[in-house]
mmCIF file of C-alpha atoms in Angstrom:
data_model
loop_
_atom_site.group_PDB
_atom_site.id
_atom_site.type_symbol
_atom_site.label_atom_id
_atom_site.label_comp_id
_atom_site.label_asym_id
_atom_site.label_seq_id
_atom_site.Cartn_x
_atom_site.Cartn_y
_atom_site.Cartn_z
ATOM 1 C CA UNK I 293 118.322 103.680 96.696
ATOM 2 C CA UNK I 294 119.572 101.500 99.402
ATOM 3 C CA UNK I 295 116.723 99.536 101.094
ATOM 4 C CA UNK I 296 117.867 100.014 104.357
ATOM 5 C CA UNK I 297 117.167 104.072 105.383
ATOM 6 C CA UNK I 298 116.560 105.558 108.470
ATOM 7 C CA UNK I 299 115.747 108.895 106.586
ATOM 8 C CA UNK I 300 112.369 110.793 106.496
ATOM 9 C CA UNK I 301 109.737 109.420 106.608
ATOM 10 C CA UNK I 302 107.363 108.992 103.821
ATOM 11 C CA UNK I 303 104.682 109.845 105.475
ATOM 12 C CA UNK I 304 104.004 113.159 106.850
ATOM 13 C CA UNK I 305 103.335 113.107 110.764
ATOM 14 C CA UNK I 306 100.031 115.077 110.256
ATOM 15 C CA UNK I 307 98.697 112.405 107.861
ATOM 16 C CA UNK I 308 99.547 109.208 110.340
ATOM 17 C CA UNK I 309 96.566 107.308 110.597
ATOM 18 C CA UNK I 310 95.911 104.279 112.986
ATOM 19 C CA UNK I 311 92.880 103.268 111.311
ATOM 20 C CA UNK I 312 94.505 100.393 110.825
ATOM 21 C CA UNK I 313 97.549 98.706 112.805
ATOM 22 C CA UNK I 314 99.433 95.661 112.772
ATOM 23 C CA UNK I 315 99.806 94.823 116.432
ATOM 24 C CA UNK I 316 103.783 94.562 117.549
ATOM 25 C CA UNK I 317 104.136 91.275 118.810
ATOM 26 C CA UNK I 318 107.873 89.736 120.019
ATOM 27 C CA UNK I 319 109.485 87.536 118.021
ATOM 28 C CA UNK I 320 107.263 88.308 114.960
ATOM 29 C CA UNK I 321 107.110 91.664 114.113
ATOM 30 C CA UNK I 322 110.694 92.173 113.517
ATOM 31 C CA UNK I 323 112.042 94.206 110.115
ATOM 32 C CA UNK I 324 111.922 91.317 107.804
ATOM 33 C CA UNK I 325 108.236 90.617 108.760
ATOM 34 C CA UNK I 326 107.478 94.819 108.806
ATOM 35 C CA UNK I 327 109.218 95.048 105.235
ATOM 36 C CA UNK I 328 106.836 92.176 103.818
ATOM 37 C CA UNK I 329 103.447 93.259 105.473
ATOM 38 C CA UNK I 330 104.261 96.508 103.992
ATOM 39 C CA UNK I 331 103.899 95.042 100.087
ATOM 40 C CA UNK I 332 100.573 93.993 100.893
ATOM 41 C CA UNK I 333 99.334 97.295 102.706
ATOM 42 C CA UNK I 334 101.068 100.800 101.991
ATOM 43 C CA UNK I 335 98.493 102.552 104.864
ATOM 44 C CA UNK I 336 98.632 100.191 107.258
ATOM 45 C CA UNK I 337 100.372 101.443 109.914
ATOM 46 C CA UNK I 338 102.961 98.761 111.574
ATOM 47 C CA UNK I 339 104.944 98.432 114.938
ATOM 48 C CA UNK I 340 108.425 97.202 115.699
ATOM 49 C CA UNK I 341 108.322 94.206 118.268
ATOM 50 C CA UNK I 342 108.464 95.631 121.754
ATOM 51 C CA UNK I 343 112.336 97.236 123.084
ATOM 52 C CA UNK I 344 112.966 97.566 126.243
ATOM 53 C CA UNK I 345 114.733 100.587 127.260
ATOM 54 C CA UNK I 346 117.680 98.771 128.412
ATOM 55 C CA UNK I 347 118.444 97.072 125.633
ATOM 56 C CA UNK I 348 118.591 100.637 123.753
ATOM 57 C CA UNK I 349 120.666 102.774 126.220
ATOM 58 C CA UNK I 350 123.197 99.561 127.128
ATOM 59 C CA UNK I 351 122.813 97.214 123.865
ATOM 60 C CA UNK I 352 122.958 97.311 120.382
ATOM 61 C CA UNK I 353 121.073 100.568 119.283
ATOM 62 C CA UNK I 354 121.344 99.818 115.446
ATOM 63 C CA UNK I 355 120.177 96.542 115.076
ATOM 64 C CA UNK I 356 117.319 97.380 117.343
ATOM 65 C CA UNK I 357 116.102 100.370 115.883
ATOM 66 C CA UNK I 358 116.977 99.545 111.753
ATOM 67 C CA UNK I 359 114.353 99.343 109.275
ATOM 68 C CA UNK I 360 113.269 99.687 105.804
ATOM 69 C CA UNK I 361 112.444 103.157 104.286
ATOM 70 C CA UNK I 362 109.231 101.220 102.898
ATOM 71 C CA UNK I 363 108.208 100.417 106.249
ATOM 72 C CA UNK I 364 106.691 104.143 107.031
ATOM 73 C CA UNK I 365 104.543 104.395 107.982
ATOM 74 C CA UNK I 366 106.133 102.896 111.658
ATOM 75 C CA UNK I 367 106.037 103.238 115.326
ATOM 76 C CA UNK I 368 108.589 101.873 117.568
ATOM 77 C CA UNK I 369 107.123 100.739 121.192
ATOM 78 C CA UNK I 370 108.886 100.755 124.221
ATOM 79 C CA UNK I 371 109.158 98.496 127.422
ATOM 80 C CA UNK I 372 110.053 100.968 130.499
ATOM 81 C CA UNK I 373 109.469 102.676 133.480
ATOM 82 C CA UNK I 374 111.819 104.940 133.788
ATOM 83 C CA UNK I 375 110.752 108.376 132.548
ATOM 84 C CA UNK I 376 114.257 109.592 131.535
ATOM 85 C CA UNK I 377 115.405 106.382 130.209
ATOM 86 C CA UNK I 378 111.783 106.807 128.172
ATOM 87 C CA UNK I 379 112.841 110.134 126.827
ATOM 88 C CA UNK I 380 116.049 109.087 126.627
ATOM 89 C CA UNK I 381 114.855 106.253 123.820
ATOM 90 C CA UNK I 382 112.023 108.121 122.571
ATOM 91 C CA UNK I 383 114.293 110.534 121.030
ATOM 92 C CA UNK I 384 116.179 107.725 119.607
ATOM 93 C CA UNK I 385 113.138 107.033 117.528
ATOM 94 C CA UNK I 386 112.596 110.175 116.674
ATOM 95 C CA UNK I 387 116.091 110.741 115.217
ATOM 96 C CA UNK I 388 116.019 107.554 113.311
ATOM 97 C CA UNK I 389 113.080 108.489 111.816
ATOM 98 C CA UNK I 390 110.312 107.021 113.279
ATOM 99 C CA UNK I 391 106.351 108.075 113.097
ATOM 100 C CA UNK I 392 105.379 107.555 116.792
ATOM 101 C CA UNK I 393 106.615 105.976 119.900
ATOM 102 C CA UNK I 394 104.478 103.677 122.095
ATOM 103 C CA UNK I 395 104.906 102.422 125.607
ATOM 104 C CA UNK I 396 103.497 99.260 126.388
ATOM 105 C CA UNK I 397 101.077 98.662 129.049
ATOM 106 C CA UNK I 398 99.857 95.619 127.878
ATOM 107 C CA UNK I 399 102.761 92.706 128.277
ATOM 108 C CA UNK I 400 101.631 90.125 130.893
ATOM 109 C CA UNK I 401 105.049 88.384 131.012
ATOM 110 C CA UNK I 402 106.737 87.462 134.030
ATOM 111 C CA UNK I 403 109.699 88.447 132.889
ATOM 112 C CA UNK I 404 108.558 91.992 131.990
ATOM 113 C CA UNK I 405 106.056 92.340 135.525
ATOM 114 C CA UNK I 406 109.963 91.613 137.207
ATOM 115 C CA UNK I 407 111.146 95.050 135.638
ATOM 116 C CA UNK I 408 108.208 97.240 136.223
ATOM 117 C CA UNK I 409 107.275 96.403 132.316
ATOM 118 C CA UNK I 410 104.065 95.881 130.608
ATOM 119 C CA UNK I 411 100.927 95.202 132.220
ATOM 120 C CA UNK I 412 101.637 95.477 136.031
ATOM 121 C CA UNK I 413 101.817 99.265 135.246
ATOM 122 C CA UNK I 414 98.144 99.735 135.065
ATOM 123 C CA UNK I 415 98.625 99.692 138.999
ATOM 124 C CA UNK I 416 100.682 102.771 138.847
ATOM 125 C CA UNK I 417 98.605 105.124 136.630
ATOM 126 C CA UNK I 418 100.737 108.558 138.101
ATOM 127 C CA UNK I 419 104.178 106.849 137.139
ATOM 128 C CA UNK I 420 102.758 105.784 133.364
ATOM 129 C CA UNK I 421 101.577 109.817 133.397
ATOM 130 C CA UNK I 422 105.012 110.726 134.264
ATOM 131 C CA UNK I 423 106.441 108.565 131.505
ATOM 132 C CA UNK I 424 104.174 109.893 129.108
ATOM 133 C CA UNK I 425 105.182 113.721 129.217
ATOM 134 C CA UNK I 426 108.886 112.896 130.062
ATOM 135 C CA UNK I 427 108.870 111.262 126.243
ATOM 136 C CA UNK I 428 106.598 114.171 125.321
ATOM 137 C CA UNK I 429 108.391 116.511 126.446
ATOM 138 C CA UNK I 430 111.871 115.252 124.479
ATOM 139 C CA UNK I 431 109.912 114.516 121.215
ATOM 140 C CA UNK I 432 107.787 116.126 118.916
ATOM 141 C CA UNK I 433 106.368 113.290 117.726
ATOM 142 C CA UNK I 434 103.505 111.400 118.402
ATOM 143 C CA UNK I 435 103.587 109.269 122.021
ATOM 144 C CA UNK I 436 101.094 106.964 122.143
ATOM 145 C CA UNK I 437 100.414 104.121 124.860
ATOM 146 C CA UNK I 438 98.908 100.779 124.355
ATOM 147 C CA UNK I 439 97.059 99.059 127.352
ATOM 148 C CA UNK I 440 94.646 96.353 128.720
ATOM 149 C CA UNK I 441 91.182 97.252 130.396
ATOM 150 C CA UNK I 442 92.355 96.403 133.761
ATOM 151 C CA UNK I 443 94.530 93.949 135.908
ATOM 152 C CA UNK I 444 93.892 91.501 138.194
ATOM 153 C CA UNK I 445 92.537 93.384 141.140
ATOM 154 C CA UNK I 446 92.511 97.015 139.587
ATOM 155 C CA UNK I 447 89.713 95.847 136.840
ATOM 156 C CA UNK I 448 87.028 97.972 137.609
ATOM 157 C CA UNK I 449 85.557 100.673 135.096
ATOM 158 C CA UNK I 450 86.845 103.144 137.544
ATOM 159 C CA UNK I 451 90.037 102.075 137.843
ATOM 160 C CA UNK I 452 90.011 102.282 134.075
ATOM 161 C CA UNK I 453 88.917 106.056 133.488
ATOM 162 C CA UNK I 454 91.400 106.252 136.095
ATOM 163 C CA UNK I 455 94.095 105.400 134.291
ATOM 164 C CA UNK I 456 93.165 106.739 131.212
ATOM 165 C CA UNK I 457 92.347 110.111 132.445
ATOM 166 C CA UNK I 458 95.648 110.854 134.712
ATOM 167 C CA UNK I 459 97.788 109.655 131.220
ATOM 168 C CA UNK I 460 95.454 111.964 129.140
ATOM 169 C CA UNK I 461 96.374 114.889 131.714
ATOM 170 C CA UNK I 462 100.131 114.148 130.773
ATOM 171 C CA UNK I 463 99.061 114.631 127.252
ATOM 172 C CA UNK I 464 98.733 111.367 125.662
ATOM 173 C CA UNK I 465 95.845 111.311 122.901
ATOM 174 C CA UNK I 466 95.535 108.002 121.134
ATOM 175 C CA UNK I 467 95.086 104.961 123.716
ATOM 176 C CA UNK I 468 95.519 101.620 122.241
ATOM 177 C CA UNK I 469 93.134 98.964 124.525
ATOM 178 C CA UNK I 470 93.192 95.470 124.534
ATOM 179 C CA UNK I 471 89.551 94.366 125.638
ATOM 180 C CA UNK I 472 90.658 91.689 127.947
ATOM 181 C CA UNK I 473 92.269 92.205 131.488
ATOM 182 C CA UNK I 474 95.405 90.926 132.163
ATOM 183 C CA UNK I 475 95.954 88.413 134.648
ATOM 184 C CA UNK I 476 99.173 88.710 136.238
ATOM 185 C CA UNK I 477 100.000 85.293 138.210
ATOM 186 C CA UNK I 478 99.116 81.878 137.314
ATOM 187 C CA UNK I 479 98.352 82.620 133.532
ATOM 188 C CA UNK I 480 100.965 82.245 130.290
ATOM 189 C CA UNK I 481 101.434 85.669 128.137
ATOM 190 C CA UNK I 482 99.486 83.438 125.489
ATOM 191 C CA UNK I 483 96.568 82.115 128.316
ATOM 192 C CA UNK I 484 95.909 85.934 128.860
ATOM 193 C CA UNK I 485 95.188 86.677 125.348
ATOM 194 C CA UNK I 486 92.678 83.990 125.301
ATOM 195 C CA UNK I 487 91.408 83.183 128.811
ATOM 196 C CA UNK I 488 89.907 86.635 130.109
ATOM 197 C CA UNK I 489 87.078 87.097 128.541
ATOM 198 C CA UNK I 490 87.424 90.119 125.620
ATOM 199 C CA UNK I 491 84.685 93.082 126.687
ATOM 200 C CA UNK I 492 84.308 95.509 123.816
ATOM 201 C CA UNK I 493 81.326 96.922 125.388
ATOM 202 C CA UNK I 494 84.080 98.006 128.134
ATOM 203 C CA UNK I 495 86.346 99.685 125.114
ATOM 204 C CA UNK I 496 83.352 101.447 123.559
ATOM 205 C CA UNK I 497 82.531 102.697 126.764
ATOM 206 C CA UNK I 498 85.609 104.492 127.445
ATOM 207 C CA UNK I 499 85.236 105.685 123.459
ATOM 208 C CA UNK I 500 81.944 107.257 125.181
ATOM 209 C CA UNK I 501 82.986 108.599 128.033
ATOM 210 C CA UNK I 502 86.726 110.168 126.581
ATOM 211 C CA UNK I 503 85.280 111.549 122.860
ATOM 212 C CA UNK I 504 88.505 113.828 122.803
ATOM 213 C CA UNK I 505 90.594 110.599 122.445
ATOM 214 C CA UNK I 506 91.538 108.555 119.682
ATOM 215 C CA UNK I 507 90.731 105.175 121.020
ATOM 216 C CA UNK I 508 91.783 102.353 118.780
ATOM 217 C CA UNK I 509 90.141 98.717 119.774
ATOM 218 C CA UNK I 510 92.705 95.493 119.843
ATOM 219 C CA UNK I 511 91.772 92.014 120.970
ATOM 220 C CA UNK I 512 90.334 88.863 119.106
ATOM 221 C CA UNK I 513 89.497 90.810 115.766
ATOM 222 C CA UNK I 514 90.028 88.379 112.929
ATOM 223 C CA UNK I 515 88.262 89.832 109.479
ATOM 224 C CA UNK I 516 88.278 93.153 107.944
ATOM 225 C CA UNK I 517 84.187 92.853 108.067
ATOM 226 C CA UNK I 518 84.705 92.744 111.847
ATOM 227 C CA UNK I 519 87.089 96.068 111.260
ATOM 228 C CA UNK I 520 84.487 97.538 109.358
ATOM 229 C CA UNK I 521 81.788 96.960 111.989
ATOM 230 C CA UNK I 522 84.234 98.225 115.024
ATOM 231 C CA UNK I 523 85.300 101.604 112.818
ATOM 232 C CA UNK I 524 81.617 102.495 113.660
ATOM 233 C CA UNK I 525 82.669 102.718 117.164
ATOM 234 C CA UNK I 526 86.718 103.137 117.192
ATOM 235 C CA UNK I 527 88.754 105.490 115.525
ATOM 236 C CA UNK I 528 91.272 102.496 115.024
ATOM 237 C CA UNK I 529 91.377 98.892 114.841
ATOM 238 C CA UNK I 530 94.723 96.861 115.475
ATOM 239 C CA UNK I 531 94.980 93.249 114.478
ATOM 240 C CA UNK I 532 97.458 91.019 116.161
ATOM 241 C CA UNK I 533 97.912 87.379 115.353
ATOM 242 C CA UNK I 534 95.357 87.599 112.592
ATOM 243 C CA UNK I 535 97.613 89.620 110.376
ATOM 244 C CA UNK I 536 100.358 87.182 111.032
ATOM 245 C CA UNK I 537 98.904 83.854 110.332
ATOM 246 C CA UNK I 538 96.895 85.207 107.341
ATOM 247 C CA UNK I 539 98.580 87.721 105.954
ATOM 248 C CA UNK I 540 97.035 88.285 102.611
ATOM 249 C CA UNK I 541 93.717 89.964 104.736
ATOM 250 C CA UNK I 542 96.315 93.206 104.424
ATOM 251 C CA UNK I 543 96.048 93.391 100.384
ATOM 252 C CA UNK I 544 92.260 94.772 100.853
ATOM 253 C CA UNK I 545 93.129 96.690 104.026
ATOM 254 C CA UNK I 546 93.826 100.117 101.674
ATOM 255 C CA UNK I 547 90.578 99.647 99.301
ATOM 256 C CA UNK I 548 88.311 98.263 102.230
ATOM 257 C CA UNK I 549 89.461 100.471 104.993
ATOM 258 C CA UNK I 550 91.633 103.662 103.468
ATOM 259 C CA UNK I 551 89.236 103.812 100.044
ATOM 260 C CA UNK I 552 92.061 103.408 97.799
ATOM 261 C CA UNK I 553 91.347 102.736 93.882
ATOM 262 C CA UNK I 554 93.880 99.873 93.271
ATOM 263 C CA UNK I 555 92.551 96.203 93.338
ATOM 264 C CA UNK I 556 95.779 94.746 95.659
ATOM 265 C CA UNK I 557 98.584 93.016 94.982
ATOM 266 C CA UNK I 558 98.215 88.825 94.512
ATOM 267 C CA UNK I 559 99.806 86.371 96.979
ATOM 268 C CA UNK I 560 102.752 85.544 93.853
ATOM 269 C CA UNK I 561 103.291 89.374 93.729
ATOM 270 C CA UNK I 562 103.997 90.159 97.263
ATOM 271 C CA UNK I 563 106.716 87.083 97.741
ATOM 272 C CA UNK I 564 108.755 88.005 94.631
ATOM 273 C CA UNK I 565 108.996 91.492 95.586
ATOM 274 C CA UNK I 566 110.863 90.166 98.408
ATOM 275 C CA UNK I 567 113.684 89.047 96.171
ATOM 276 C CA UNK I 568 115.569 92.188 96.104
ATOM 277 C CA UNK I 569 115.323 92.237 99.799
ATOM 278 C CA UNK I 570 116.919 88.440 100.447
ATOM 279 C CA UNK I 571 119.038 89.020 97.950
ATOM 280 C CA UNK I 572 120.676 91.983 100.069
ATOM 281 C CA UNK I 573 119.861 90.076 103.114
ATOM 282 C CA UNK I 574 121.829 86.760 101.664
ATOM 283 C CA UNK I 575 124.776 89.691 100.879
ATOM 284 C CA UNK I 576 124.743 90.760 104.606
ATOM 285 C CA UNK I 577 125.285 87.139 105.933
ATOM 286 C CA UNK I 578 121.921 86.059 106.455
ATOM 287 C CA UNK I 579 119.559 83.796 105.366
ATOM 288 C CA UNK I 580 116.540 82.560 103.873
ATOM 289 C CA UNK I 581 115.024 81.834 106.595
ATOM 290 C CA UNK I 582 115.152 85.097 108.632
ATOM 291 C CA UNK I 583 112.630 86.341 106.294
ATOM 292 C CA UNK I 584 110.418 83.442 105.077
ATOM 293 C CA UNK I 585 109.124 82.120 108.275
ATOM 294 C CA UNK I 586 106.977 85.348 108.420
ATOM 295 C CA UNK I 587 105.661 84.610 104.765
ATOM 296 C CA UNK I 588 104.316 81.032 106.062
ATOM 297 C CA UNK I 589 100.438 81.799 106.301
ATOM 298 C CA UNK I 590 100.714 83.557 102.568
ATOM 299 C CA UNK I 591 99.111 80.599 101.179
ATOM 300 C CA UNK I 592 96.747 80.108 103.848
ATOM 301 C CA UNK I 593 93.095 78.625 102.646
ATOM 302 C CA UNK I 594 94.043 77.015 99.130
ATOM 303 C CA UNK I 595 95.626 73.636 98.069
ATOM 304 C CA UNK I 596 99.299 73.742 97.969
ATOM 305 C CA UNK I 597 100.201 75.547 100.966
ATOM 306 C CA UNK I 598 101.351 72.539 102.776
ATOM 307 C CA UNK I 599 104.224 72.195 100.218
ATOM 308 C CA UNK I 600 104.367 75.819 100.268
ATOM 309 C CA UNK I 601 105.059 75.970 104.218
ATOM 310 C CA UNK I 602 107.377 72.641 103.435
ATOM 311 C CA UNK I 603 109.097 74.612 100.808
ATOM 312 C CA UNK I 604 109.686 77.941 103.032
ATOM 313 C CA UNK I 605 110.601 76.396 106.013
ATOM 314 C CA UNK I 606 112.216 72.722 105.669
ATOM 315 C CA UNK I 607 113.230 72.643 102.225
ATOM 316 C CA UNK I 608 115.486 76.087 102.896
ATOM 317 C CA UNK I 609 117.522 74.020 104.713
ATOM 318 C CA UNK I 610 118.836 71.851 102.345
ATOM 319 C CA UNK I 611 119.393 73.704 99.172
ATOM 320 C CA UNK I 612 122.305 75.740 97.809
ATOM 321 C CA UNK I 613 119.853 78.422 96.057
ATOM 322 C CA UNK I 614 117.554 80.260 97.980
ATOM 323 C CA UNK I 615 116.569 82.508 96.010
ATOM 324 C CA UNK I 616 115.517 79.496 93.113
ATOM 325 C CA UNK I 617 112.975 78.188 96.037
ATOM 326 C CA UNK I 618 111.729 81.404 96.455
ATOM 327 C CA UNK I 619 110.501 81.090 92.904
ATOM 328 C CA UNK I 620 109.987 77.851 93.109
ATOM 329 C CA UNK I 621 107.373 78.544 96.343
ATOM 330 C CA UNK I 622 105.804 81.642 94.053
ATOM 331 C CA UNK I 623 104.848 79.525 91.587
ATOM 332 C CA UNK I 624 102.570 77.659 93.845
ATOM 333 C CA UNK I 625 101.041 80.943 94.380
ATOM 334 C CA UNK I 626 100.041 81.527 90.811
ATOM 335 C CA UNK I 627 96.459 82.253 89.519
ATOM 336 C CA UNK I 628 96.087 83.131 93.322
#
């Protein structure tokens, strides 16, 4: 079987859960980063970075939209504000096989607030509501919507049920919050994830006061005993950065979180099943690299993973064998 598939997926849309989530992040979550999360986690469910619908409808379709068959299950989120473009993209997911479609509310980015993406459209509730049942409407899968509890100055609780409840009307069930505000002049995408202060009293609120929703909590979680604790409140949890610079959390994601009887897979494990993947990567004109530099924080929190990181993402330049230093960087990982 060919490891690149956009065929059904594995897992049946009645059985998606988001009880877990890797959050999609640009320039991290991209294929070769999906395809080795998934070795540590087979429930966890994972996003594609975000797409904008331009780069779908006028750019290259196929490299955005490819993934593994492994992957599933996966959502692919969206950067728009056009309803038809939406749909028009939505249904591109949905005919290369993905679980769900999300549109991001969240992006604080300059560059996204200049095309009416991200963030800034917590100001326009009606138009997110329209976007919301013009993708429903073309799909029959899941559409989903991830979002911040306010903007600079729409950030009161009002504003919030607001929001939420004129998407809801559109039909959107599972809301996505990040529990900070987003600030949108004056602060760095990477200031507003850590300068607004995180309110998950504000989250579990809205949990309160919208039962009928799946609401699934985002923002500053870094352990899976801090998962636990929120799953009291949330349907969901959705770890961003955390699941990125220390991966390995994911191998007890499906006995902590989805009660499943096997014991995970070690650190060594999980990078050598990535051979077969290079290898066909190295065969497509690739390289090395493309795929380790999203494997860095495997040996996060023992000795050896400086020369592991040194290994993974110096050394790769100056050998002839990859695939050797891929061993040669596993070994480190042994008894791990």
């Amino acid at each position: 079987m060919p490891l690149e598939s956009a065929s059904k997926p594995a897992t049946t849309r009645s059985s998606l859960s988001r009880r877990f989530s890797v959050a999609p992040m640009m320039d991290w979550t991209d294929r070769h980063c999906r395809f080795f999360l998934r070795q540590l986690s087979r429930h966890a469910l994972l996003y594609t970075e975000m797409v904008t619908t331009g780069a779908l409808i006028h750019g290259d379709r196929e490299r955005f939209l490819r993934y593994s068959e492994c992957e599933h299950p996966i959502a692919l989120q969206l950067g728009g504000s056009n309803p038809q473009d939406l749909a028009t993209c939505a249904k591109m997911a949905e005919e290369h096989g993905y679980d769900e479609v999300n549109l991001n509310v969240g992006c604080p980015s300059d560059r996204v607030q200049n095309n009416m993406i991200g963030a800034c459209l917590m100001g326009h509730p009606a138009l997110v509501a329209d976007c919301v049942k013009a993708m429903q409407d073309a799909v029959n899968i899941p559409v989903t919507v991830k979002h911040r509890i306010g903007i600079n100055g729409r950030d009161s609780y009002a504003e919030l049920c607001d929001f939420v409840g004129q998407v809801r009307d559109a039909g959107c069930r599972s809301f996505t919050v990040h529990a900070r505000i987003a600030i949108l002049e004056g602060l760095s995408p990477k200031e507003n994830r850590e300068i607004p202060p995180l309110r998950y009293d504000v989250a579990a609120q809205l949990k309160q006061d919208f039962p009928d929703l799946e609401i699934i909590l985002n923002g500053g979680i870094k352990t899976l005993e801090e998962c636990e604790q929120h799953l009291q409140t949330f349907d969901g949890v959705m770890l961003g950065r955390e699941a990125y610079h220390n991966p390995y959390l994911l191998a007890q994601v499906d006995s902590r979180l989805f009660g499943a009887a096997d014991a995970g897979i070690t650190r060594m494990d999980a990078l050598l099943a990535l051979k077969p993947y290079v290898e066909q990567h190295l065969r497509e004109g690739g390289t090395l690299h493309h795929v380790s530099r999203h494997v860095l924080g495997l040996a996060q929190g023992f000795p050896g993973a400086r020369r592991f990181r040194q290994l993974l993402s110096v050394d790769i330049h100056k050998v002839q064998d990859p695939l050797a230093l891929l061993d040669q960087a596993a070994e480190l990982l042994r008894g791990h």
